[in-house]
Tab-separated table of C-alpha atoms in Angstrom:
chain	number	residue	atom	x	y	z
A	94	MET	CA	109.247	112.791	81.730
A	95	ILE	CA	105.773	111.926	80.942
A	96	GLU	CA	103.087	114.777	82.163
A	97	SER	CA	99.407	115.176	82.471
A	98	GLN	CA	98.470	112.006	80.341
A	99	THR	CA	95.569	109.507	80.704
A	100	PHE	CA	96.310	105.756	80.126
A	101	LYS	CA	93.022	103.880	79.675
A	102	LYS	CA	92.570	100.131	79.740
A	103	ILE	CA	95.809	99.170	79.041
A	104	ASN	CA	97.318	95.621	79.735
A	105	TYR	CA	100.922	96.254	80.995
A	106	THR	CA	101.734	92.512	81.615
A	107	ASN	CA	102.097	92.195	77.545
A	108	LYS	CA	103.482	95.715	76.945
A	109	PRO	CA	105.696	96.956	79.976
A	110	LEU	CA	105.267	100.520	81.206
A	111	LEU	CA	107.885	102.608	79.848
A	112	LYS	CA	110.531	103.381	82.477
A	113	ASP	CA	110.203	107.172	83.064
A	114	GLU	CA	109.119	109.783	85.329
A	115	TYR	CA	105.268	110.234	85.495
A	116	GLU	CA	103.770	113.355	86.785
A	117	ASP	CA	100.095	114.469	87.156
A	118	CYS	CA	98.986	111.519	85.206
A	119	THR	CA	95.922	109.138	85.806
A	120	PHE	CA	95.902	105.277	85.023
A	121	ILE	CA	92.066	103.953	84.641
A	122	ASP	CA	91.275	100.402	84.357
A	123	CYS	CA	95.004	99.217	83.774
A	124	LEU	CA	96.443	95.873	84.495
A	125	PHE	CA	100.168	96.040	86.179
A	126	SER	CA	100.007	92.694	87.785
A	127	ASN	CA	103.317	90.934	88.124
A	128	THR	CA	104.999	93.482	86.072
A	129	ASP	CA	108.334	95.356	86.901
A	130	LEU	CA	107.484	98.995	87.907
A	131	SER	CA	110.839	99.326	89.503
A	132	SER	CA	112.656	102.850	89.562
A	133	ILE	CA	109.730	104.478	87.912
A	134	SER	CA	108.672	107.647	89.625
A	135	PHE	CA	104.786	108.425	89.961
A	136	ILE	CA	104.225	112.064	91.227
A	137	ASP	CA	101.037	113.417	92.010
A	138	CYS	CA	99.545	110.156	89.907
A	139	GLU	CA	96.063	108.759	90.189
A	140	PHE	CA	95.449	105.184	89.652
A	141	ILE	CA	91.523	104.311	89.189
A	142	ASP	CA	89.985	100.690	89.151
A	143	CYS	CA	93.769	99.254	88.216
A	144	ASP	CA	95.437	95.952	89.248
A	145	LEU	CA	98.887	96.413	90.710
A	146	SER	CA	98.942	93.117	92.540
A	147	SER	CA	102.376	91.344	93.176
A	148	ALA	CA	104.205	94.143	90.899
A	149	LYS	CA	107.899	94.547	91.445
A	150	ILE	CA	108.259	97.896	93.003
A	151	TYR	CA	111.947	97.962	93.979
A	152	GLU	CA	112.875	101.766	94.535
A	153	THR	CA	109.728	103.002	92.658
A	154	ILE	CA	108.418	106.561	93.604
A	155	PHE	CA	105.090	107.147	95.079
A	156	ASN	CA	104.880	110.811	95.737
A	157	GLY	CA	101.300	112.154	96.219
A	158	VAL	CA	99.742	109.199	94.687
A	159	GLN	CA	96.195	108.267	95.246
A	160	PHE	CA	94.727	104.882	94.650
A	161	THR	CA	90.950	104.291	94.332
A	162	ASN	CA	89.267	101.010	94.035
A	163	CYS	CA	92.724	99.109	93.106
A	164	LYS	CA	93.954	95.744	93.598
A	165	LEU	CA	97.130	96.104	95.364
A	166	LEU	CA	97.369	92.322	96.715
A	167	GLY	CA	100.751	91.126	97.838
A	168	LEU	CA	102.572	94.632	97.146
A	169	PRO	CA	105.906	94.996	98.693
A	170	PHE	CA	105.989	98.673	99.508
A	171	ASN	CA	108.743	97.812	101.661
A	172	THR	CA	110.983	97.890	98.436
A	173	ALA	CA	109.682	101.122	97.154
A	174	ASN	CA	111.623	103.988	97.542
A	175	GLN	CA	111.694	104.828	101.204
A	176	PHE	CA	112.007	108.570	100.834
A	177	THR	CA	109.059	109.449	98.908
A	178	LEU	CA	106.014	106.791	99.874
A	179	ILE	CA	103.094	109.209	100.150
A	180	ALA	CA	99.946	107.780	98.828
A	181	THR	CA	96.415	107.625	99.890
A	182	PHE	CA	94.375	104.576	99.331
A	183	LYS	CA	90.425	104.566	99.050
A	184	ASN	CA	88.295	101.226	98.477
A	185	CYS	CA	91.276	99.139	97.731
A	186	GLN	CA	92.248	95.742	98.538
A	187	LEU	CA	95.805	95.557	99.839
A	188	ASP	CA	95.668	92.285	101.335
A	189	PHE	CA	99.327	90.533	102.085
A	190	ALA	CA	101.150	93.797	101.211
A	191	SER	CA	103.866	94.818	103.326
A	192	PHE	CA	104.914	97.988	104.727
A	193	TYR	CA	107.791	96.513	106.651
A	194	GLN	CA	110.164	99.404	108.214
A	195	ARG	CA	108.270	101.895	106.168
A	196	LYS	CA	107.394	105.570	107.100
A	197	LEU	CA	103.821	106.450	106.777
A	198	LYS	CA	103.314	109.686	108.269
A	199	ASN	CA	99.689	111.335	107.776
A	200	GLN	CA	98.453	109.125	105.277
A	201	LYS	CA	94.842	107.652	104.766
A	202	PHE	CA	93.211	104.425	104.324
A	203	THR	CA	89.529	104.602	103.804
A	204	ASN	CA	87.106	101.442	103.168
A	205	CYS	CA	90.546	99.185	102.387
A	206	SER	CA	91.166	95.889	103.029
A	207	LEU	CA	94.210	95.210	104.602
A	208	LYS	CA	93.978	91.593	105.903
A	209	GLU	CA	97.586	90.154	106.857
A	210	VAL	CA	99.370	93.306	105.715
A	211	ASP	CA	103.076	93.573	107.676
A	212	PHE	CA	103.086	96.746	109.545
A	213	SER	CA	106.165	95.518	111.569
A	214	LEU	CA	108.738	98.009	112.581
A	215	ALA	CA	106.584	100.934	110.380
A	216	GLU	CA	106.398	104.173	111.562
A	217	ILE	CA	102.431	104.685	111.252
A	218	VAL	CA	102.242	108.391	112.976
A	219	ASN	CA	99.168	109.967	112.644
A	220	VAL	CA	97.601	107.696	109.768
A	221	GLN	CA	94.238	107.363	109.748
A	222	PHE	CA	92.499	103.867	109.055
A	223	ASN	CA	88.924	104.489	108.029
A	224	ASN	CA	86.592	101.738	107.812
A	225	CYS	CA	89.363	99.358	107.095
A	226	ASN	CA	89.568	95.524	107.774
A	227	LEU	CA	92.838	94.918	109.548
A	228	GLU	CA	92.523	91.043	110.047
A	229	ASN	CA	95.659	89.303	110.820
A	230	ALA	CA	97.625	92.448	110.071
A	231	SER	CA	100.796	92.456	112.034
A	232	PHE	CA	101.773	95.217	114.358
A	233	GLU	CA	105.342	94.127	116.099
A	234	ASN	CA	107.365	97.468	117.366
A	235	THR	CA	105.409	99.617	115.261
A	236	ASN	CA	105.057	103.356	116.033
A	237	LEU	CA	101.597	104.230	116.020
A	238	GLU	CA	101.122	107.422	117.858
A	239	LYS	CA	98.337	109.427	117.073
A	240	ALA	CA	97.059	106.917	114.440
A	241	ASN	CA	93.314	106.956	114.184
A	242	PHE	CA	91.471	103.165	114.372
A	243	THR	CA	88.043	104.488	115.573
A	244	THR	CA	86.373	103.053	112.465
A	245	ALA	CA	88.993	100.096	111.790
A	246	TYR	CA	88.073	96.572	112.641
A	247	ASN	CA	89.430	93.167	113.359
A	248	TYR	CA	92.971	94.443	114.207
A	249	THR	CA	95.174	92.856	117.162
A	250	ILE	CA	97.768	95.400	118.634
A	251	ASP	CA	99.786	94.421	121.615
A	252	PRO	CA	100.058	97.847	123.498
A	253	GLU	CA	103.205	96.335	125.043
A	254	LYS	CA	105.232	95.752	121.794
A	255	ASN	CA	103.840	98.878	120.000
A	256	LYS	CA	104.111	102.732	120.594
A	257	ILE	CA	100.321	103.663	120.904
A	258	LYS	CA	100.563	106.901	122.711
A	259	GLY	CA	97.787	109.324	121.363
A	260	ALA	CA	96.276	106.742	119.126
A	261	LYS	CA	92.457	106.405	119.008
A	262	PHE	CA	90.349	103.519	119.208
A	263	ALA	CA	86.626	103.009	119.481
A	264	LYS	CA	85.146	101.377	122.526
A	265	ASP	CA	84.227	98.178	120.490
A	266	GLY	CA	87.787	97.885	119.030
A	267	ILE	CA	89.257	97.507	122.580
A	268	VAL	CA	89.060	93.794	122.265
A	269	GLY	CA	91.693	94.341	119.509
A	270	LEU	CA	94.285	95.578	122.256
A	271	LEU	CA	93.394	93.136	125.162
A	272	THR	CA	93.408	89.787	122.688
A	273	LYS	CA	96.921	88.601	124.273
A	274	TYR	CA	95.441	88.448	127.729
A	275	ARG	CA	92.542	86.005	126.795
A	276	ILE	CA	90.107	87.798	128.945
A	277	GLU	CA	86.412	87.809	128.520
A	278	ILE	CA	84.784	91.320	127.743
A	279	GLU	CA	80.956	91.571	127.897
């Protein structure tokens, strides 16, 4: 187990991260893009200004992890350990990521780009999307109960194909719930 260490400006595409359990560690300005992080445990860790785009995260544990100003393009969170995906995202680029069939209860996305992210068949209960761009994100048979979309934008959600009981939307966002009806709202 590796505890309470800080890793700065390390390029893990040349030197792979040691497969271990990392607890209370901080990664700053590190490059993980296209690397294999499978089966590694990150517990109460923080990633700041890191690039994890297209990394392999099969059975990776993210428990109490904070991502700040990170690039997570195309990250397949659907392959991470299904029981311990507990993370917060602030000022991150998550475009093309996948949360297919994931449970994301009580998590926060703040100032994130979530373009074309797959949330199909996911449980997004009580999740907050604070000032997030959800352009072309997929919501299909998704449980969005009590999710907060009041400051999110560019989303399209079909209320007939998703559970939205108790979800919060701003008046300006209502258009994203009615798109399939092709009606004009003025």
